[in-house]
Amino acid sequence: MNQTRRPKGSPGGTGGQYAPGLEHADMLPDLSDHDTRGPVFNPDMRAMLTDYAGEHADDYDMDAVEAAYRDMLDKQLHTMGVPAHMGADETLLWEDDDGSQWKSMPESQIIQAAADQVDLDAILQAHDDSVTTDAGEHYTRDQWDAVVNMMDPQIREQLHNTITPCSNQMFFDEYAKAHEAKYGQTWELAKPAPVW
């Protein structure tokens, strides 16, 4: 995984509005307002996440990113003790887990407080399907099938049986090592300016 390439923005943001009557994991963000702290809630979760990932959005499994983000947001809200459903612009009143005090906050602030605790960079890194070679070549998620087709089938299957599940980056790196060990030369796609 390329550690120097980072998505723009940062987790969390400010403000927001939410669809009424949905469970928290389905509360959708609002792209109507951005600030330097990152994305804010909007009706199109995928657009917000894609915008956050920036020019490298095609490197990520965005279905998995969206599902993980919703899951982490829901877990954070559950940790905060927020009830399962909220109405639009509703101010919620709920009891702490231990029953010692009551909490009151507008629902948009509650969701925002939970979103500020979700590490979107970590979610994106966990679902980064791109590959960067030691020679500096970069293969996107969309190119992965073509990369796999350029692999020796025996080496590919042996690795598949021994190291998967793993990231595309790990599979690529391990394949390049095994290819060099078997053939005594660098695999074409691991070279600078490879010939497809």
PDB file of C-alpha atoms in Angstrom:
ATOM      1  CA  MET A   1       0.000   0.000   0.000  1.00  0.00           C
ATOM      2  CA  ASN A   2       1.404   3.385  -0.939  1.00  0.00           C
ATOM      3  CA  GLN A   3       1.736   5.220   2.380  1.00  0.00           C
ATOM      4  CA  THR A   4       2.582   8.599   0.805  1.00  0.00           C
ATOM      5  CA  ARG A   5      -0.659   8.882  -1.172  1.00  0.00           C
ATOM      6  CA  ARG A   6      -3.367  10.108   1.170  1.00  0.00           C
ATOM      7  CA  PRO A   7      -6.980  11.053   0.503  1.00  0.00           C
ATOM      8  CA  LYS A   8      -7.810  14.720   0.774  1.00  0.00           C
ATOM      9  CA  GLY A   9      -9.718  16.054   3.754  1.00  0.00           C
ATOM     10  CA  SER A  10      -9.981  14.483   7.145  1.00  0.00           C
ATOM     11  CA  PRO A  11     -12.562  12.390   9.001  1.00  0.00           C
ATOM     12  CA  GLY A  12     -15.560  14.223  10.373  1.00  0.00           C
ATOM     13  CA  GLY A  13     -16.629  17.706   9.466  1.00  0.00           C
ATOM     14  CA  THR A  14     -19.307  20.089  10.628  1.00  0.00           C
ATOM     15  CA  GLY A  15     -23.033  20.672  10.410  1.00  0.00           C
ATOM     16  CA  GLY A  16     -25.382  18.392   8.580  1.00  0.00           C
ATOM     17  CA  GLN A  17     -28.844  17.062   8.057  1.00  0.00           C
ATOM     18  CA  TYR A  18     -30.205  13.545   8.022  1.00  0.00           C
ATOM     19  CA  ALA A  19     -33.037  11.527   6.596  1.00  0.00           C
ATOM     20  CA  PRO A  20     -35.689  10.974   9.277  1.00  0.00           C
ATOM     21  CA  GLY A  21     -36.657   7.533  10.519  1.00  0.00           C
ATOM     22  CA  LEU A  22     -33.559   5.636   9.373  1.00  0.00           C
ATOM     23  CA  GLU A  23     -31.220   3.639  11.572  1.00  0.00           C
ATOM     24  CA  HIS A  24     -28.038   5.575  12.261  1.00  0.00           C
ATOM     25  CA  ALA A  25     -25.901   3.565   9.845  1.00  0.00           C
ATOM     26  CA  ASP A  26     -28.213   4.782   7.101  1.00  0.00           C
ATOM     27  CA  MET A  27     -28.083   8.441   8.113  1.00  0.00           C
ATOM     28  CA  LEU A  28     -26.720  10.020   4.983  1.00  0.00           C
ATOM     29  CA  PRO A  29     -24.263  12.937   4.697  1.00  0.00           C
ATOM     30  CA  ASP A  30     -24.893  16.371   2.982  1.00  0.00           C
ATOM     31  CA  LEU A  31     -22.444  17.679   0.395  1.00  0.00           C
ATOM     32  CA  SER A  32     -23.982  21.147   0.516  1.00  0.00           C
ATOM     33  CA  ASP A  33     -21.216  22.375   2.828  1.00  0.00           C
ATOM     34  CA  HIS A  34     -17.503  21.562   3.033  1.00  0.00           C
ATOM     35  CA  ASP A  35     -14.843  23.086   5.172  1.00  0.00           C
ATOM     36  CA  THR A  36     -11.152  22.470   5.768  1.00  0.00           C
ATOM     37  CA  ARG A  37     -11.929  19.758   8.293  1.00  0.00           C
ATOM     38  CA  GLY A  38     -13.405  17.448   5.687  1.00  0.00           C
ATOM     39  CA  PRO A  39     -16.700  16.082   4.420  1.00  0.00           C
ATOM     40  CA  VAL A  40     -20.007  16.706   6.117  1.00  0.00           C
ATOM     41  CA  PHE A  41     -23.221  14.722   6.006  1.00  0.00           C
ATOM     42  CA  ASN A  42     -25.168  14.657   2.718  1.00  0.00           C
ATOM     43  CA  PRO A  43     -27.898  12.692   0.986  1.00  0.00           C
ATOM     44  CA  ASP A  44     -25.337  10.880  -1.162  1.00  0.00           C
ATOM     45  CA  MET A  45     -22.946   8.891   1.019  1.00  0.00           C
ATOM     46  CA  ARG A  46     -21.075   7.524  -1.999  1.00  0.00           C
ATOM     47  CA  ALA A  47     -20.453  11.016  -3.406  1.00  0.00           C
ATOM     48  CA  MET A  48     -19.086  12.196  -0.070  1.00  0.00           C
ATOM     49  CA  LEU A  49     -16.759   9.200   0.271  1.00  0.00           C
ATOM     50  CA  THR A  50     -15.615   9.432  -3.351  1.00  0.00           C
ATOM     51  CA  ASP A  51     -14.929  13.149  -2.938  1.00  0.00           C
ATOM     52  CA  TYR A  52     -12.985  12.435   0.248  1.00  0.00           C
ATOM     53  CA  ALA A  53     -10.855   9.804  -1.541  1.00  0.00           C
ATOM     54  CA  GLY A  54     -10.089  12.374  -4.227  1.00  0.00           C
ATOM     55  CA  GLU A  55      -8.314  11.531  -7.451  1.00  0.00           C
ATOM     56  CA  HIS A  56      -7.499   8.032  -6.184  1.00  0.00           C
ATOM     57  CA  ALA A  57     -11.104   6.967  -5.551  1.00  0.00           C
ATOM     58  CA  ASP A  58     -10.862   4.303  -8.254  1.00  0.00           C
ATOM     59  CA  ASP A  59      -8.180   2.545  -6.177  1.00  0.00           C
ATOM     60  CA  TYR A  60     -10.666   1.672  -3.442  1.00  0.00           C
ATOM     61  CA  ASP A  61     -13.460  -0.854  -3.182  1.00  0.00           C
ATOM     62  CA  MET A  62     -16.018   1.904  -2.592  1.00  0.00           C
ATOM     63  CA  ASP A  63     -18.857  -0.552  -1.827  1.00  0.00           C
ATOM     64  CA  ALA A  64     -16.785  -1.954   1.022  1.00  0.00           C
ATOM     65  CA  VAL A  65     -15.663   1.536   2.113  1.00  0.00           C
ATOM     66  CA  GLU A  66     -19.270   2.720   2.285  1.00  0.00           C
ATOM     67  CA  ALA A  67     -20.395  -0.369   4.194  1.00  0.00           C
ATOM     68  CA  ALA A  68     -17.503  -0.067   6.661  1.00  0.00           C
ATOM     69  CA  TYR A  69     -18.115   3.654   7.178  1.00  0.00           C
ATOM     70  CA  ARG A  70     -21.814   3.094   7.861  1.00  0.00           C
ATOM     71  CA  ASP A  71     -20.978   0.221  10.224  1.00  0.00           C
ATOM     72  CA  MET A  72     -18.394   2.255  12.148  1.00  0.00           C
ATOM     73  CA  LEU A  73     -20.761   5.229  12.394  1.00  0.00           C
ATOM     74  CA  ASP A  74     -23.519   2.967  13.686  1.00  0.00           C
ATOM     75  CA  LYS A  75     -21.168   1.391  16.247  1.00  0.00           C
ATOM     76  CA  GLN A  76     -20.011   4.808  17.413  1.00  0.00           C
ATOM     77  CA  LEU A  77     -23.601   5.969  17.859  1.00  0.00           C
ATOM     78  CA  HIS A  78     -24.398   2.782  19.767  1.00  0.00           C
ATOM     79  CA  THR A  79     -21.363   3.401  21.999  1.00  0.00           C
ATOM     80  CA  MET A  80     -22.723   6.885  22.698  1.00  0.00           C
ATOM     81  CA  GLY A  81     -26.017   5.312  23.804  1.00  0.00           C
ATOM     82  CA  VAL A  82     -28.091   6.951  21.070  1.00  0.00           C
ATOM     83  CA  PRO A  83     -31.539   5.435  20.431  1.00  0.00           C
ATOM     84  CA  ALA A  84     -32.098   3.445  17.228  1.00  0.00           C
ATOM     85  CA  HIS A  85     -34.274   6.016  15.402  1.00  0.00           C
ATOM     86  CA  MET A  86     -34.402   9.781  15.258  1.00  0.00           C
ATOM     87  CA  GLY A  87     -36.684  12.251  13.550  1.00  0.00           C
ATOM     88  CA  ALA A  88     -35.514  15.133  11.373  1.00  0.00           C
ATOM     89  CA  ASP A  89     -34.113  18.026  13.411  1.00  0.00           C
ATOM     90  CA  GLU A  90     -35.189  16.296  16.597  1.00  0.00           C
ATOM     91  CA  THR A  91     -33.495  17.095  19.889  1.00  0.00           C
ATOM     92  CA  LEU A  92     -32.898  13.833  21.659  1.00  0.00           C
ATOM     93  CA  LEU A  93     -33.018  13.157  25.341  1.00  0.00           C
ATOM     94  CA  TRP A  94     -31.591   9.859  26.523  1.00  0.00           C
ATOM     95  CA  GLU A  95     -30.102   8.310  29.636  1.00  0.00           C
ATOM     96  CA  ASP A  96     -26.427   7.371  30.048  1.00  0.00           C
ATOM     97  CA  ASP A  97     -25.673   3.646  30.015  1.00  0.00           C
ATOM     98  CA  ASP A  98     -25.337   3.643  33.777  1.00  0.00           C
ATOM     99  CA  GLY A  99     -28.501   5.751  34.213  1.00  0.00           C
ATOM    100  CA  SER A 100     -26.609   8.440  36.110  1.00  0.00           C
ATOM    101  CA  GLN A 101     -27.486  11.402  33.875  1.00  0.00           C
ATOM    102  CA  TRP A 102     -29.602  12.481  30.944  1.00  0.00           C
ATOM    103  CA  LYS A 103     -28.116  13.745  27.694  1.00  0.00           C
ATOM    104  CA  SER A 104     -29.736  16.203  25.325  1.00  0.00           C
ATOM    105  CA  MET A 105     -28.405  17.241  21.929  1.00  0.00           C
ATOM    106  CA  PRO A 106     -29.814  18.032  18.471  1.00  0.00           C
ATOM    107  CA  GLU A 107     -29.588  14.946  16.245  1.00  0.00           C
ATOM    108  CA  SER A 108     -27.255  16.632  13.742  1.00  0.00           C
ATOM    109  CA  GLN A 109     -24.724  17.277  16.518  1.00  0.00           C
ATOM    110  CA  ILE A 110     -25.051  13.707  17.755  1.00  0.00           C
ATOM    111  CA  ILE A 111     -24.347  12.247  14.325  1.00  0.00           C
ATOM    112  CA  GLN A 112     -21.489  14.701  13.797  1.00  0.00           C
ATOM    113  CA  ALA A 113     -19.938  13.806  17.144  1.00  0.00           C
ATOM    114  CA  ALA A 114     -20.048  10.136  16.135  1.00  0.00           C
ATOM    115  CA  ALA A 115     -18.658  10.856  12.648  1.00  0.00           C
ATOM    116  CA  ASP A 116     -15.731  12.751  14.183  1.00  0.00           C
ATOM    117  CA  GLN A 117     -14.731   9.489  15.900  1.00  0.00           C
ATOM    118  CA  VAL A 118     -14.712   7.409  12.684  1.00  0.00           C
ATOM    119  CA  ASP A 119     -11.270   7.124  11.050  1.00  0.00           C
ATOM    120  CA  LEU A 120     -12.135   7.324   7.361  1.00  0.00           C
ATOM    121  CA  ASP A 121      -8.454   7.231   6.353  1.00  0.00           C
ATOM    122  CA  ALA A 122      -8.077   3.849   8.055  1.00  0.00           C
ATOM    123  CA  ILE A 123     -11.214   2.566   6.332  1.00  0.00           C
ATOM    124  CA  LEU A 124      -9.903   3.691   2.945  1.00  0.00           C
ATOM    125  CA  GLN A 125      -6.496   2.124   3.557  1.00  0.00           C
ATOM    126  CA  ALA A 126      -8.154  -1.166   4.518  1.00  0.00           C
ATOM    127  CA  HIS A 127      -9.984  -1.184   1.175  1.00  0.00           C
ATOM    128  CA  ASP A 128      -7.194   0.093  -1.074  1.00  0.00           C
ATOM    129  CA  ASP A 129      -7.100  -2.309  -4.011  1.00  0.00           C
ATOM    130  CA  SER A 130      -4.352  -0.492  -5.916  1.00  0.00           C
ATOM    131  CA  VAL A 131      -0.770  -1.664  -6.281  1.00  0.00           C
ATOM    132  CA  THR A 132       2.415   0.380  -6.380  1.00  0.00           C
ATOM    133  CA  THR A 133       5.596  -1.393  -7.435  1.00  0.00           C
ATOM    134  CA  ASP A 134       9.076  -0.823  -6.035  1.00  0.00           C
ATOM    135  CA  ALA A 135       9.864   0.677  -9.465  1.00  0.00           C
ATOM    136  CA  GLY A 136       7.156   3.300  -8.947  1.00  0.00           C
ATOM    137  CA  GLU A 137       4.533   1.912 -11.327  1.00  0.00           C
ATOM    138  CA  HIS A 138       0.944   2.205 -10.123  1.00  0.00           C
ATOM    139  CA  TYR A 139      -1.851  -0.188 -11.058  1.00  0.00           C
ATOM    140  CA  THR A 140      -5.427   0.733 -10.180  1.00  0.00           C
ATOM    141  CA  ARG A 141      -8.180  -1.540  -8.963  1.00  0.00           C
ATOM    142  CA  ASP A 142      -9.631  -1.481 -12.500  1.00  0.00           C
ATOM    143  CA  GLN A 143      -6.360  -2.874 -13.888  1.00  0.00           C
ATOM    144  CA  TRP A 144      -6.124  -5.735 -11.410  1.00  0.00           C
ATOM    145  CA  ASP A 145      -7.708  -8.382 -13.682  1.00  0.00           C
ATOM    146  CA  ALA A 146      -5.199  -7.538 -16.425  1.00  0.00           C
ATOM    147  CA  VAL A 147      -2.334  -7.735 -13.903  1.00  0.00           C
ATOM    148  CA  VAL A 148      -3.517 -11.161 -12.730  1.00  0.00           C
ATOM    149  CA  ASN A 149      -3.751 -12.379 -16.341  1.00  0.00           C
ATOM    150  CA  MET A 150      -0.044 -11.553 -16.786  1.00  0.00           C
ATOM    151  CA  MET A 151       0.914 -13.884 -13.910  1.00  0.00           C
ATOM    152  CA  ASP A 152       2.253 -17.401 -14.279  1.00  0.00           C
ATOM    153  CA  PRO A 153      -0.817 -19.594 -13.509  1.00  0.00           C
ATOM    154  CA  GLN A 154       1.119 -22.072 -11.339  1.00  0.00           C
ATOM    155  CA  ILE A 155       2.707 -19.374  -9.190  1.00  0.00           C
ATOM    156  CA  ARG A 156      -0.584 -17.475  -8.978  1.00  0.00           C
ATOM    157  CA  GLU A 157      -2.520 -20.550  -7.805  1.00  0.00           C
ATOM    158  CA  GLN A 158       0.167 -21.541  -5.304  1.00  0.00           C
ATOM    159  CA  LEU A 159       0.063 -18.047  -3.787  1.00  0.00           C
ATOM    160  CA  HIS A 160      -3.721 -18.003  -3.868  1.00  0.00           C
ATOM    161  CA  ASN A 161      -3.768 -21.205  -1.829  1.00  0.00           C
ATOM    162  CA  THR A 162      -1.177 -20.037   0.690  1.00  0.00           C
ATOM    163  CA  ILE A 163      -1.555 -16.279   1.330  1.00  0.00           C
ATOM    164  CA  THR A 164      -5.122 -15.268   0.515  1.00  0.00           C
ATOM    165  CA  PRO A 165      -7.083 -13.501   1.746  1.00  0.00           C
ATOM    166  CA  CYS A 166      -4.674 -10.585   1.466  1.00  0.00           C
ATOM    167  CA  SER A 167      -4.433  -7.191  -0.185  1.00  0.00           C
ATOM    168  CA  ASN A 168      -3.703  -6.836  -3.889  1.00  0.00           C
ATOM    169  CA  GLN A 169      -0.451  -5.113  -2.894  1.00  0.00           C
ATOM    170  CA  MET A 170       0.681  -8.087  -0.811  1.00  0.00           C
ATOM    171  CA  PHE A 171      -0.315 -10.560  -3.524  1.00  0.00           C
ATOM    172  CA  PHE A 172       1.555  -8.534  -6.173  1.00  0.00           C
ATOM    173  CA  ASP A 173       4.701  -8.264  -4.029  1.00  0.00           C
ATOM    174  CA  GLU A 174       4.710 -11.965  -3.184  1.00  0.00           C
ATOM    175  CA  TYR A 175       4.072 -12.904  -6.803  1.00  0.00           C
ATOM    176  CA  ALA A 176       6.969 -10.712  -7.991  1.00  0.00           C
ATOM    177  CA  LYS A 177       9.321 -12.469  -5.529  1.00  0.00           C
ATOM    178  CA  ALA A 178       8.118 -15.938  -6.552  1.00  0.00           C
ATOM    179  CA  HIS A 179       8.376 -15.054 -10.259  1.00  0.00           C
ATOM    180  CA  GLU A 180      11.966 -13.880  -9.847  1.00  0.00           C
ATOM    181  CA  ALA A 181      12.842 -17.013  -7.852  1.00  0.00           C
ATOM    182  CA  LYS A 182      11.366 -19.302 -10.537  1.00  0.00           C
ATOM    183  CA  TYR A 183      12.585 -17.494 -13.667  1.00  0.00           C
ATOM    184  CA  GLY A 184      15.696 -15.705 -12.394  1.00  0.00           C
ATOM    185  CA  GLN A 185      14.501 -12.345 -13.657  1.00  0.00           C
ATOM    186  CA  THR A 186      12.213  -9.498 -12.626  1.00  0.00           C
ATOM    187  CA  TRP A 187       8.571  -9.953 -13.611  1.00  0.00           C
ATOM    188  CA  GLU A 188       7.641  -7.561 -16.414  1.00  0.00           C
ATOM    189  CA  LEU A 189       4.965  -5.700 -14.433  1.00  0.00           C
ATOM    190  CA  ALA A 190       7.396  -5.138 -11.540  1.00  0.00           C
ATOM    191  CA  LYS A 191       9.844  -3.312 -13.866  1.00  0.00           C
ATOM    192  CA  PRO A 192       9.905   0.424 -14.571  1.00  0.00           C
ATOM    193  CA  ALA A 193       7.863   1.232 -17.699  1.00  0.00           C
ATOM    194  CA  PRO A 194       6.621  -2.347 -18.183  1.00  0.00           C
ATOM    195  CA  VAL A 195       5.520  -3.627 -21.575  1.00  0.00           C
ATOM    196  CA  TRP A 196       2.006  -5.049 -21.433  1.00  0.00           C
TER     197      TRP A 196
END
